XYZ file of C-alpha atoms in Angstrom:
758
model
C 22.529 -33.463 -65.627
C 19.295 -31.890 -64.392
C 19.379 -28.125 -63.866
C 19.034 -26.728 -60.368
C 16.661 -23.848 -59.779
C 18.345 -21.143 -57.673
C 17.021 -20.747 -54.147
C 15.623 -17.295 -53.478
C 16.187 -16.010 -49.942
C 13.832 -13.040 -49.527
C 14.685 -12.674 -45.848
C 18.084 -11.266 -46.995
C 16.619 -8.563 -49.253
C 17.090 -5.029 -48.015
C 16.601 -3.266 -51.341
C 14.134 -3.604 -54.178
C 16.610 -2.404 -56.808
C 20.380 -2.011 -57.211
C 21.508 0.499 -59.867
C 24.755 -0.264 -61.730
C 25.947 2.609 -63.932
C 28.995 4.563 -65.177
C 28.960 7.762 -63.138
C 30.710 9.923 -65.700
C 28.109 9.015 -68.350
C 24.719 9.087 -66.593
C 25.013 10.051 -62.914
C 23.630 13.555 -63.392
C 21.205 12.707 -66.162
C 19.401 9.456 -66.915
C 20.417 7.569 -63.730
C 19.445 10.397 -61.374
C 16.074 10.752 -63.137
C 15.434 7.008 -62.901
C 16.404 6.929 -59.218
C 14.024 9.809 -58.468
C 11.169 8.053 -60.272
C 11.810 4.845 -58.322
C 11.685 6.701 -55.000
C 8.504 8.534 -55.986
C 6.901 5.143 -56.547
C 8.072 3.832 -53.151
C 10.613 1.479 -54.694
C 13.586 1.112 -52.366
C 16.595 1.526 -54.663
C 20.302 1.524 -53.782
C 22.595 3.935 -55.593
C 26.332 4.373 -54.949
C 27.095 8.077 -54.712
C 30.878 7.671 -54.734
C 32.747 8.613 -57.890
C 33.797 5.376 -59.539
C 37.304 5.045 -60.861
C 39.423 2.049 -61.569
C 39.919 1.219 -57.904
C 39.035 -2.123 -56.385
C 35.346 -2.519 -55.588
C 34.455 -2.304 -51.894
C 33.129 -5.475 -50.181
C 30.214 -3.473 -48.785
C 29.040 -2.675 -52.310
C 29.075 -6.353 -53.232
C 26.855 -6.963 -50.196
C 24.381 -4.334 -51.444
C 24.111 -6.266 -54.712
C 23.390 -9.505 -52.802
C 20.749 -7.729 -50.706
C 18.773 -6.491 -53.743
C 15.871 -8.262 -55.427
C 16.448 -6.637 -58.850
C 19.602 -5.238 -60.453
C 19.243 -2.629 -63.196
C 22.405 -2.403 -65.350
C 22.667 0.823 -67.339
C 25.097 0.112 -70.189
C 26.528 3.379 -71.548
C 29.358 4.366 -73.897
C 32.116 4.304 -71.254
C 30.666 1.586 -68.955
C 33.381 -0.943 -69.883
C 36.154 1.595 -69.215
C 35.581 1.105 -65.464
C 36.860 -2.069 -63.820
C 34.637 -0.990 -60.922
C 31.529 -1.328 -63.145
C 32.732 -4.591 -64.656
C 33.291 -6.171 -61.254
C 29.776 -5.095 -60.292
C 28.536 -6.744 -63.483
C 30.255 -10.054 -62.658
C 28.737 -10.014 -59.159
C 25.273 -9.296 -60.580
C 25.547 -12.275 -62.936
C 26.651 -14.456 -60.008
C 23.597 -13.391 -57.971
C 21.327 -14.011 -60.948
C 22.650 -17.539 -61.422
C 23.013 -18.543 -57.758
C 20.372 -16.526 -55.899
C 17.665 -16.044 -58.502
C 18.122 -12.258 -58.627
C 16.207 -10.452 -61.394
C 18.402 -8.478 -63.827
C 17.164 -5.764 -66.214
C 19.596 -4.286 -68.780
C 19.149 -0.734 -70.113
C 21.134 0.273 -73.242
C 21.598 4.033 -72.960
C 22.817 5.744 -76.137
C 24.681 2.559 -77.036
C 24.293 0.034 -79.856
C 23.116 -3.247 -78.237
C 25.322 -5.305 -80.558
C 28.459 -3.651 -79.181
C 27.779 -5.255 -75.783
C 26.188 -8.471 -77.033
C 28.994 -9.157 -79.537
C 31.763 -7.341 -77.633
C 32.508 -5.056 -80.578
C 33.005 -1.350 -81.081
C 34.111 0.896 -78.260
C 32.761 -1.534 -75.647
C 34.824 -4.441 -76.984
C 37.924 -2.274 -77.309
C 37.687 -1.205 -73.660
C 37.655 -4.811 -72.519
C 40.751 -5.583 -74.587
C 42.635 -2.703 -72.955
C 42.063 -4.227 -69.486
C 44.122 -7.295 -70.453
C 47.291 -5.280 -69.896
C 46.637 -4.608 -66.196
C 44.147 -7.338 -65.176
C 44.309 -11.100 -65.320
C 43.036 -12.734 -68.477
C 40.716 -14.897 -66.358
C 39.047 -11.828 -64.829
C 38.692 -10.069 -68.205
C 37.153 -13.207 -69.643
C 34.615 -13.251 -66.801
C 33.691 -9.655 -67.685
C 33.188 -10.607 -71.325
C 30.955 -13.501 -70.283
C 28.902 -11.319 -67.900
C 28.492 -8.559 -70.532
C 27.170 -10.957 -73.165
C 24.851 -12.831 -70.766
C 23.240 -9.713 -69.294
C 23.054 -7.687 -72.529
C 21.086 -10.535 -74.131
C 18.404 -10.450 -71.423
C 15.111 -8.713 -72.118
C 15.487 -5.010 -71.385
C 15.236 -1.497 -72.862
C 17.007 0.456 -75.563
C 17.000 4.261 -75.422
C 17.290 4.352 -79.216
C 13.958 2.492 -79.481
C 12.129 4.600 -76.870
C 13.717 7.992 -77.469
C 11.515 9.964 -75.034
C 13.461 9.617 -71.757
C 10.399 10.298 -69.610
C 8.471 7.561 -71.411
C 11.426 5.181 -71.126
C 11.719 5.716 -67.357
C 7.963 5.194 -66.944
C 8.234 1.862 -68.769
C 11.171 0.735 -66.640
C 9.443 1.704 -63.385
C 6.220 -0.028 -64.456
C 8.089 -3.255 -65.268
C 9.892 -3.163 -61.915
C 6.585 -2.658 -60.081
C 5.109 -5.721 -61.775
C 8.102 -7.824 -60.779
C 7.901 -6.601 -57.186
C 4.209 -7.514 -57.009
C 5.162 -11.120 -57.756
C 8.074 -11.063 -55.354
C 7.759 -13.932 -52.850
C 7.094 -12.833 -49.282
C 10.030 -13.188 -46.887
C 10.176 -16.539 -45.148
C 8.469 -16.668 -41.778
C 10.687 -19.490 -40.605
C 13.945 -17.572 -40.545
C 16.293 -17.858 -37.585
C 15.010 -14.788 -35.764
C 11.323 -15.723 -35.855
C 11.175 -19.433 -35.122
C 7.702 -20.592 -34.228
C 6.072 -17.366 -35.360
C 4.534 -18.502 -38.632
C 1.054 -18.713 -37.156
C 1.523 -15.365 -35.396
C 2.395 -13.568 -38.623
C -0.413 -15.228 -40.542
C -2.963 -14.364 -37.832
C -1.926 -10.709 -37.807
C -1.972 -10.517 -41.604
C -5.509 -11.871 -41.449
C -6.489 -9.112 -39.003
C -4.942 -6.490 -41.303
C -7.320 -7.458 -44.163
C -5.014 -6.050 -46.841
C -7.637 -6.343 -49.558
C -10.201 -4.136 -47.818
C -10.549 -0.365 -48.044
C -10.580 2.065 -45.151
C -7.916 2.679 -42.525
C -7.352 -0.134 -40.017
C -5.384 -0.205 -36.760
C -4.182 -3.528 -35.345
C -2.608 -3.944 -31.906
C -0.016 -6.520 -30.862
C -0.041 -7.120 -27.104
C 2.142 -9.160 -24.787
C 4.806 -9.325 -22.112
C 8.186 -7.706 -22.716
C 10.450 -10.136 -24.578
C 7.569 -12.245 -25.887
C 8.281 -11.297 -29.513
C 5.895 -8.411 -30.288
C 8.471 -6.318 -32.141
C 9.951 -9.279 -34.033
C 6.502 -10.402 -35.131
C 5.535 -6.884 -36.214
C 8.814 -6.571 -38.121
C 8.162 -9.818 -39.993
C 4.680 -8.616 -40.975
C 6.128 -5.255 -42.047
C 8.848 -6.690 -44.277
C 6.460 -9.170 -45.894
C 3.936 -6.481 -46.814
C 5.567 -3.039 -47.015
C 5.938 -3.304 -50.819
C 2.136 -3.215 -51.093
C 2.018 0.390 -49.859
C 2.927 3.781 -51.284
C 4.644 4.817 -48.078
C 5.861 2.866 -45.076
C 7.698 3.286 -41.789
C 8.756 1.003 -38.941
C 9.491 3.206 -35.916
C 11.146 1.341 -33.061
C 11.003 2.130 -29.345
C 8.419 4.907 -29.432
C 8.387 5.119 -25.631
C 12.167 5.485 -25.270
C 12.533 7.869 -28.226
C 9.695 10.131 -27.088
C 11.174 10.310 -23.578
C 14.592 11.106 -24.984
C 13.770 13.510 -27.839
C 10.103 14.398 -27.385
C 6.988 13.267 -29.225
C 7.280 15.928 -31.926
C 10.644 14.434 -32.924
C 9.072 10.963 -33.215
C 6.217 12.292 -35.349
C 8.633 14.214 -37.559
C 10.810 11.140 -38.202
C 7.754 9.070 -39.120
C 6.537 11.720 -41.561
C 9.978 12.073 -43.136
C 10.094 8.368 -43.919
C 6.481 7.994 -45.039
C 6.611 11.103 -47.259
C 10.233 10.434 -48.311
C 11.342 13.933 -47.435
C 14.380 13.999 -45.153
C 14.270 17.794 -44.952
C 10.716 17.927 -43.596
C 10.463 19.860 -40.318
C 7.487 20.318 -38.020
C 7.576 22.317 -34.838
C 4.333 21.079 -33.331
C 2.076 18.040 -33.112
C -0.544 19.964 -35.113
C 0.198 19.238 -38.761
C -0.085 21.973 -41.392
C -2.745 21.470 -44.094
C -0.272 20.680 -46.900
C 1.193 17.719 -44.943
C -2.301 16.438 -44.152
C -3.183 16.550 -47.858
C -0.063 14.555 -48.772
C -0.870 11.893 -46.150
C -4.502 11.659 -47.201
C -3.398 10.835 -50.750
C -1.079 8.022 -49.635
C -1.783 4.403 -48.766
C 0.697 3.780 -45.950
C 1.888 1.025 -43.626
C 3.171 2.312 -40.281
C 4.426 0.251 -37.336
C 4.646 2.039 -33.981
C 6.723 -0.206 -31.746
C 6.578 -0.180 -27.923
C 3.984 2.491 -27.177
C 3.076 2.982 -23.517
C 0.849 6.070 -23.568
C -2.666 6.371 -24.983
C -2.198 10.132 -25.329
C 1.060 9.735 -27.257
C -0.579 7.221 -29.578
C -3.495 9.573 -30.191
C -1.108 12.386 -31.149
C 0.920 10.128 -33.458
C -2.132 8.771 -35.256
C -3.746 12.191 -35.583
C -7.349 12.807 -36.491
C -9.594 10.367 -38.348
C -9.040 10.433 -42.086
C -5.398 11.509 -41.855
C -4.128 8.577 -43.931
C -5.185 7.420 -47.374
C -7.666 4.638 -48.054
C -6.228 1.156 -47.500
C -3.664 2.362 -44.942
C -2.709 0.045 -42.076
C -1.284 0.948 -38.670
C 0.302 -1.665 -36.388
C 0.922 -0.770 -32.733
C 2.873 -2.951 -30.281
C 2.461 -2.416 -26.554
C 2.701 -4.161 -23.195
C -0.347 -2.190 -22.065
C -3.802 -3.394 -23.095
C -5.378 -0.013 -22.286
C -3.142 1.756 -24.801
C -4.373 -0.562 -27.546
C -8.048 -0.704 -26.616
C -8.180 3.103 -26.810
C -6.956 2.979 -30.400
C -8.562 -0.065 -32.006
C -11.346 -2.600 -31.690
C -10.827 -5.435 -29.205
C -11.130 -7.991 -32.022
C -8.156 -6.316 -33.717
C -5.794 -6.819 -30.768
C -3.551 -9.854 -31.102
C -2.058 -11.392 -27.966
C 1.388 -12.893 -28.526
C 1.663 -16.222 -26.699
C 4.733 -18.112 -25.462
C 6.521 -20.458 -27.853
C 5.648 -24.134 -27.515
C 8.263 -26.529 -26.113
C 9.634 -27.670 -29.487
C 10.005 -24.167 -30.913
C 11.482 -22.896 -27.644
C 14.103 -25.666 -27.681
C 14.945 -24.940 -31.327
C 15.377 -21.197 -30.717
C 17.528 -21.852 -27.654
C 19.654 -24.380 -29.603
C 20.294 -21.920 -32.426
C 21.888 -19.534 -29.941
C 23.559 -22.076 -27.659
C 24.843 -24.526 -30.317
C 24.374 -22.675 -33.643
C 22.162 -25.506 -34.874
C 18.502 -26.490 -34.632
C 18.919 -29.135 -31.920
C 21.102 -29.601 -28.829
C 24.387 -31.412 -29.376
C 24.780 -34.932 -28.045
C 24.791 -35.116 -24.269
C 23.087 -31.742 -23.741
C 19.479 -32.473 -24.653
C 18.136 -32.906 -21.113
C 20.172 -29.978 -19.783
C 18.835 -27.808 -22.613
C 15.272 -28.847 -21.846
C 15.841 -27.919 -18.190
C 17.062 -24.451 -19.170
C 14.166 -23.946 -21.583
C 11.616 -24.993 -18.951
C 12.843 -22.223 -16.655
C 11.802 -19.440 -19.044
C 8.619 -21.013 -20.425
C 8.864 -20.040 -24.071
C 9.738 -16.325 -23.990
C 11.945 -15.718 -27.067
C 14.097 -12.885 -25.679
C 15.044 -14.935 -22.630
C 15.734 -18.047 -24.701
C 18.078 -16.077 -26.963
C 19.866 -14.460 -24.022
C 20.345 -17.750 -22.170
C 21.433 -19.552 -25.324
C 24.040 -16.881 -26.068
C 25.338 -17.032 -22.485
C 25.879 -20.802 -22.795
C 27.455 -20.759 -26.253
C 30.750 -22.723 -26.251
C 30.282 -23.592 -22.556
C 31.125 -27.275 -22.679
C 31.334 -28.051 -18.967
C 28.347 -30.104 -17.828
C 28.971 -28.858 -14.300
C 28.662 -25.258 -15.539
C 25.343 -26.065 -17.219
C 24.007 -27.762 -14.094
C 25.023 -24.740 -12.041
C 23.225 -22.460 -14.493
C 20.042 -24.523 -14.271
C 20.178 -24.458 -10.447
C 20.608 -20.691 -10.552
C 17.689 -20.214 -12.937
C 15.348 -22.082 -10.634
C 15.609 -19.270 -8.078
C 17.018 -16.219 -9.895
C 17.087 -14.597 -13.296
C 20.130 -13.300 -15.145
C 20.962 -9.606 -15.265
C 20.156 -9.225 -18.965
C 16.710 -10.763 -18.478
C 16.190 -8.821 -15.253
C 16.760 -5.476 -16.984
C 14.117 -6.279 -19.571
C 11.514 -7.263 -16.976
C 12.314 -4.354 -14.652
C 11.192 -1.988 -17.396
C 7.679 -3.418 -17.010
C 7.813 -3.205 -13.206
C 9.069 0.393 -13.236
C 6.006 1.519 -15.185
C 3.719 0.563 -12.268
C 2.582 2.916 -9.517
C 3.169 2.106 -5.850
C -0.118 0.269 -5.323
C 0.394 -1.827 -8.459
C 3.928 -2.671 -7.353
C 2.573 -3.769 -3.964
C 0.048 -6.115 -5.593
C 2.703 -7.448 -7.997
C 5.050 -8.291 -5.110
C 2.214 -9.830 -3.063
C 1.430 -12.174 -5.951
C 5.097 -12.989 -6.593
C 5.877 -13.741 -2.942
C 2.583 -14.854 -1.432
C -0.459 -15.587 -3.563
C 0.699 -17.511 -6.617
C -2.146 -19.583 -8.076
C -4.842 -18.033 -5.886
C -8.435 -17.123 -6.572
C -8.944 -13.631 -7.904
C -11.727 -12.868 -5.421
C -9.431 -13.727 -2.505
C -6.774 -11.298 -3.707
C -9.504 -8.762 -4.465
C -10.813 -8.836 -0.895
C -7.372 -8.321 0.625
C -7.166 -4.913 -1.057
C -8.801 -1.642 -0.147
C -11.436 -0.380 -2.554
C -9.144 2.182 -4.155
C -6.441 -0.465 -4.687
C -8.494 -3.107 -6.495
C -8.162 -1.614 -9.966
C -4.475 -2.528 -9.684
C -5.347 -6.166 -10.513
C -6.771 -5.086 -13.871
C -3.749 -2.892 -14.496
C -1.381 -5.846 -13.973
C -3.531 -7.873 -16.355
C -3.458 -5.066 -18.942
C 0.346 -4.958 -18.636
C 0.573 -8.736 -19.229
C 2.233 -9.176 -15.820
C -0.470 -11.590 -14.669
C -3.242 -13.583 -16.318
C -6.659 -14.562 -14.974
C -7.300 -18.227 -15.761
C -10.522 -19.791 -14.461
C -10.782 -16.964 -11.912
C -7.285 -17.688 -10.615
C -4.209 -15.492 -10.693
C -1.307 -16.790 -12.787
C 2.128 -15.197 -12.969
C 5.004 -16.309 -15.190
C 7.846 -17.953 -13.250
C 10.345 -15.374 -14.508
C 8.170 -12.537 -13.221
C 7.767 -14.299 -9.905
C 11.540 -14.599 -9.626
C 11.883 -10.924 -10.528
C 9.455 -9.966 -7.757
C 11.325 -12.033 -5.218
C 14.675 -10.584 -6.290
C 13.238 -7.081 -5.888
C 12.188 -7.920 -2.321
C 15.608 -9.447 -1.607
C 17.200 -6.183 -2.712
C 15.147 -4.171 -0.207
C 17.561 -5.148 2.547
C 20.382 -7.616 3.147
C 18.798 -8.325 6.534
C 15.466 -10.194 6.204
C 14.075 -8.104 9.079
C 14.108 -5.123 6.748
C 12.220 -6.819 3.914
C 8.520 -6.424 3.237
C 7.863 -10.091 2.534
C 9.355 -13.314 3.887
C 8.942 -16.753 2.290
C 12.260 -18.574 2.646
C 12.184 -20.994 5.569
C 15.583 -19.919 6.852
C 14.613 -16.232 6.919
C 11.297 -16.899 8.662
C 13.019 -19.120 11.227
C 15.683 -16.501 11.912
C 13.211 -13.641 12.354
C 10.639 -15.475 14.502
C 12.934 -17.464 16.784
C 15.105 -14.440 17.540
C 12.203 -12.035 18.184
C 13.567 -9.795 15.432
C 10.415 -9.022 13.457
C 9.865 -5.397 12.480
C 7.076 -3.226 11.179
C 8.549 -3.496 7.691
C 7.358 -7.100 7.336
C 3.931 -7.199 5.657
C 3.650 -10.826 4.557
C 4.963 -14.193 5.731
C 4.537 -17.407 3.776
C 6.152 -20.552 5.172
C 6.250 -24.103 3.850
C 6.303 -25.882 7.208
C 7.732 -29.053 5.696
C 10.875 -27.100 4.754
C 11.644 -25.625 8.165
C 13.158 -26.888 11.367
C 10.960 -27.205 14.431
C 10.320 -23.851 16.053
C 9.513 -23.102 19.674
C 8.160 -19.580 19.557
C 7.701 -17.208 22.448
C 4.306 -15.607 23.177
C 5.644 -12.304 21.825
C 7.177 -13.683 18.616
C 4.841 -11.595 16.442
C 4.697 -8.402 18.511
C 7.257 -6.550 16.411
C 5.497 -7.500 13.173
C 2.592 -5.143 13.725
C 2.050 -4.342 10.024
C 1.553 -7.961 9.000
C -1.235 -8.255 6.388
C -0.786 -11.744 5.002
C 0.071 -14.821 7.066
C 0.392 -18.327 5.638
C 1.875 -21.338 7.456
C 1.066 -24.224 5.102
C 2.113 -27.853 4.814
C 1.881 -29.486 1.383
C 2.953 -32.876 2.746
C 1.224 -35.478 4.875
C -1.489 -34.146 7.190
C -0.247 -36.589 9.812
C 3.180 -34.969 9.991
C 4.159 -33.805 13.458
C 3.674 -30.188 14.442
C 6.650 -28.052 13.412
C 5.573 -24.818 15.112
C 5.133 -24.859 18.890
C 3.899 -22.176 21.250
C 4.634 -23.703 24.672
C 3.752 -20.494 26.523
C 0.842 -19.458 24.344
C 0.487 -16.549 21.959
C -0.089 -12.971 23.076
C -0.183 -11.038 19.813
C -1.202 -11.187 16.169
C -1.478 -8.114 13.967
C -4.973 -6.662 13.815
C -4.161 -5.652 10.243
C -4.249 -9.279 9.079
C -6.383 -9.882 6.016
C -5.485 -13.527 5.508
C -4.665 -15.941 8.311
C -3.792 -19.492 7.329
C -2.136 -21.637 9.969
C -1.903 -25.352 9.373
C -1.855 -27.396 12.588
C -2.232 -24.382 14.853
C -1.094 -25.777 18.218
C -3.305 -23.758 20.622
C -6.973 -23.990 21.546
C -7.616 -20.274 21.078
C -6.324 -17.191 19.320
C -4.968 -14.224 21.325
C -7.762 -12.664 23.365
C -6.869 -9.171 22.130
C -6.864 -10.209 18.477
C -9.413 -8.005 16.676
C -8.790 -8.371 12.915
C -11.308 -5.928 11.459
C -9.902 -6.382 7.942
C -9.735 -10.182 7.978
C -11.248 -11.721 4.829
C -10.004 -15.300 5.013
C -9.403 -17.507 8.029
C -8.098 -21.037 7.514
C -6.984 -23.212 10.408
C -6.993 -26.782 9.046
C -5.978 -29.702 11.294
C -5.582 -27.298 14.182
C -6.258 -27.624 17.908
C -8.445 -24.541 17.842
C -11.592 -24.758 19.972
C -12.303 -21.083 20.534
C -11.751 -18.043 18.370
C -11.655 -14.772 20.271
C -14.122 -13.493 22.842
C -13.244 -9.900 23.533
C -13.751 -8.616 19.970
C -17.463 -9.141 19.294
C -17.817 -6.320 16.789
C -18.875 -7.432 13.339
C -15.846 -7.369 11.070
C -17.404 -5.242 8.351
C -17.350 -7.772 5.493
C -18.040 -11.491 5.067
C -15.080 -13.746 5.645
C -14.275 -17.111 4.123
C -13.716 -19.734 6.774
C -12.176 -23.175 6.760
C -11.982 -24.721 10.224
C -11.724 -28.037 11.926
C -13.771 -27.284 15.028
C -14.466 -30.096 17.454
C -17.060 -29.139 20.063
C -15.757 -25.584 19.976
C -17.175 -22.351 21.237
C -17.581 -20.002 18.309
C -19.062 -16.465 18.414
C -22.713 -16.665 17.334
C -22.267 -14.325 14.392
C -19.486 -16.526 13.090
C -20.913 -20.031 12.677
C -23.315 -22.506 14.225
C -23.156 -26.207 14.799
C -25.858 -28.625 15.911
C -24.932 -31.965 17.418
C -28.380 -32.874 18.770
C -30.690 -32.611 15.837
C -31.147 -32.085 12.175
C -31.815 -28.327 12.218
C -30.437 -25.135 13.729
C -31.836 -21.624 14.037
C -29.471 -18.718 13.315
C -29.884 -15.299 14.853
C -27.991 -12.643 12.925
C -26.465 -9.595 14.629
C -28.938 -6.750 15.148
C -27.347 -4.454 12.610
C -27.730 -7.175 9.966
C -31.407 -7.690 10.684
C -32.891 -4.259 10.057
C -34.671 -4.663 6.731
C -37.631 -6.691 5.640
C -35.783 -8.202 2.677
C -33.485 -11.144 2.110
C -31.168 -8.719 0.296
C -29.473 -8.303 3.657
C -28.025 -11.800 3.221
C -26.056 -10.750 0.125
C -22.375 -11.542 0.540
C -22.844 -14.337 3.083
C -21.818 -17.924 2.553
C -24.041 -20.437 4.330
C -22.662 -23.857 5.064
C -24.300 -27.035 6.278
C -22.261 -30.072 7.290
C -24.059 -33.424 7.315
C -22.416 -36.280 9.228
C -23.277 -39.961 8.804
C -22.815 -42.963 11.006
C -21.979 -46.379 9.633
C -24.371 -47.699 7.042
C -24.223 -51.035 5.285
C -25.736 -49.747 2.043
C -24.275 -46.285 1.746
C -25.460 -45.712 -1.804
C -29.120 -46.640 -1.152
C -30.367 -43.414 0.409
C -30.682 -39.801 -0.689
C -29.749 -36.518 0.965
C -31.866 -33.383 1.108
C -30.402 -30.246 2.628
C -32.546 -27.144 3.097
C -31.714 -23.615 4.204
C -34.611 -21.239 4.938
C -33.797 -17.539 5.182
C -36.509 -15.718 7.103
C -36.408 -12.005 7.845
C -37.838 -10.378 10.943
C -40.869 -9.410 8.897
C -41.451 -12.958 7.750
C -40.048 -12.773 4.210
C -38.632 -16.172 3.395
C -36.278 -17.558 0.737
C -35.571 -21.244 0.467
C -32.259 -22.806 -0.560
C -32.675 -26.506 -1.209
C -30.310 -29.180 -2.401
C -31.703 -32.601 -3.173
C -29.313 -35.422 -4.032
C -32.093 -37.562 -5.452
C -32.532 -37.872 -9.197
C -29.474 -35.910 -10.369
C -26.749 -38.345 -11.270
C -24.131 -35.604 -11.698
C -24.758 -34.245 -8.201
C -25.122 -37.522 -6.385
C -22.638 -37.846 -3.565
C -20.905 -41.002 -4.654
C -18.969 -42.549 -3.115
C -20.472 -41.413 0.166
C -17.987 -40.022 2.670
C -18.257 -39.600 6.390
C -19.047 -35.907 6.096
C -20.523 -33.774 3.362
C -20.829 -30.029 3.283
C -23.281 -27.898 1.331
C -22.580 -24.269 0.462
C -24.867 -21.512 -0.733
C -23.150 -18.281 -1.768
C -25.650 -15.428 -1.629
C -24.750 -12.957 -4.372
C -27.962 -10.946 -4.607
C -31.626 -11.193 -3.682
C -32.896 -14.702 -4.382
C -29.821 -15.652 -6.417
C -28.130 -18.649 -4.872
C -25.254 -20.819 -5.962
C -24.941 -24.351 -4.650
C -21.753 -26.377 -4.443
C -21.020 -29.750 -2.913
C -17.819 -31.162 -1.496
C -17.162 -34.724 -0.395
C -14.952 -34.664 2.651
C -12.849 -37.126 4.533
C -12.233 -37.054 8.274
C -13.193 -33.763 9.914
C -11.619 -31.341 7.481
C -13.885 -28.753 5.891
C -12.459 -27.227 2.732
C -13.359 -23.847 1.314
C -16.219 -23.561 -1.194
C -15.197 -23.388 -4.822
């Protein structure tokens, strides 16, 4: 029969070496000296400090043997007197044969033949055990003694200098550890992280000299700590000192930063009695650190100042040292290391996410029969965040009711569980008030919006909050659009729900039932800052002229309809509209039913006005003051009267002359046009050969002093820009960003709807 090579499971190793010895013979001599030498060489050795008698071996000690990569058996004169030692020996042989454990025998002041041939005092001791132990067990001890004593090892009678002998043993162990296989990346706890670990190891450049700091960045629960831990365990044996310090933020808040620094130094320098009373290290500690090549992981750091104090001055650690820092905050990391050395942890892909969830929900790699689609539905709700997948899987373990699973999925589509919520709230709680406001606006109102739109709705001093949310991994900017993870969006909405049981007391309204209740009952209050309504989801509303009077702090207003444009009007104002908040920054009202806005409406902070498919013919007449900043407009205006500073339309010719307000026409430079968006709409009658003619659209900007800049779009000759197929209306946009820098964009339109420029 072919032999089977034992499978080594490095992910289970907690110790480099397990020491098996007879305490009465060598505890206070050879064994203690060997243990000290192992520690001085950063070899993690396990030694049992309990006095060994003839009692039954503890299960925990057997586990320590299984968790060790190498076992060193120190055979001494009275070793076989102890059934405790002999049971250890049998377990060591079992691990060698079944787990591939390395075993190194040391014959200390003992003739090797006495163990190998079971003669002399060693053989006699085994015979004595036959009177109080089973013959089968004694025979197993004899077998283990012979097998292990015949392995290659050391004899103290050959190398009589104990110091030299210990040096040889330590050197041999170091060589074996250097060839120790790295722990598996595909263990249960780090599914899908193989590429993560390999990428970070590449950034760490273990073969290079110098001290290097690498950051691991990502959302809470994304797997930063688990990834860092995998890297640490795979590589810590390469360093003279190492430390993995968890939860730096929590520990420093609880015990102070000096305590954190002291614990790190104790582990790295292997001195549990080390005490420091200040963040300023004494010279002798600095010298010890400078002589050591160390690997340190600082997990969950949220303060740049704390990180600076923990890392100390340049040159504090020895050449080849590596520092890994995990944080949710990009700014913390960028202040400590180069941008190229910051690794962003991404969500798990669908297959890995399903596997991780299955391991916790079913204790196997795949869903059990009949639960595959339900499992995929659960997984889709959390979009590949490992912590959430583990928590949800554990909550569904042994839940066999399909109805229960369906209920859980329905719940996840709108809310998040308490365990997940607590994790995410930690991120939210770190924000200041302005950042929390922006976070909730995105969660409840903006969604997949353009960054510049969100930017313009904020005051100047608030705008840095967008970057802060990005740094904290709470949002991402993708193609200039704001993206927020569904779980974070649900968190934001739950936070708003918790502001008040009564929707009138909440800052943001988006559920159709709440909006209907507040508006139809004239119960709006100054606490409401944003309303977003999917008109296809609400009942028809007949609103009074004063429906919005109580909502005087409204900033964001969005009545949208994602369904058919031909759908009947859902919102009616039979008696007109008397009030809209002058604090509005965004006004979007699909199918606005009136021909004008309230006459007293003077929105000086308005940055976006969209009234698609509306009946609007006139904006507002009484507020002629320029609004202070350009606004983005999307209107369907049919023969309307629009303030001259707002827009112009020509129905009787191919050109129009624009007169800007006086205060915008005071310089002899086209720089004054910066920030404006110019739009030209070209309409066509019926044409038999629509594709046979070209379009040329020109915009000439002429200052009072005669300085002219020309903006020209010519459809002819540019196949990519040709307007094909030709629609009834085409619009041309020029966004003026700075003097003589123009951006053109073209949109093919149907019917009379004018969309916003991209």
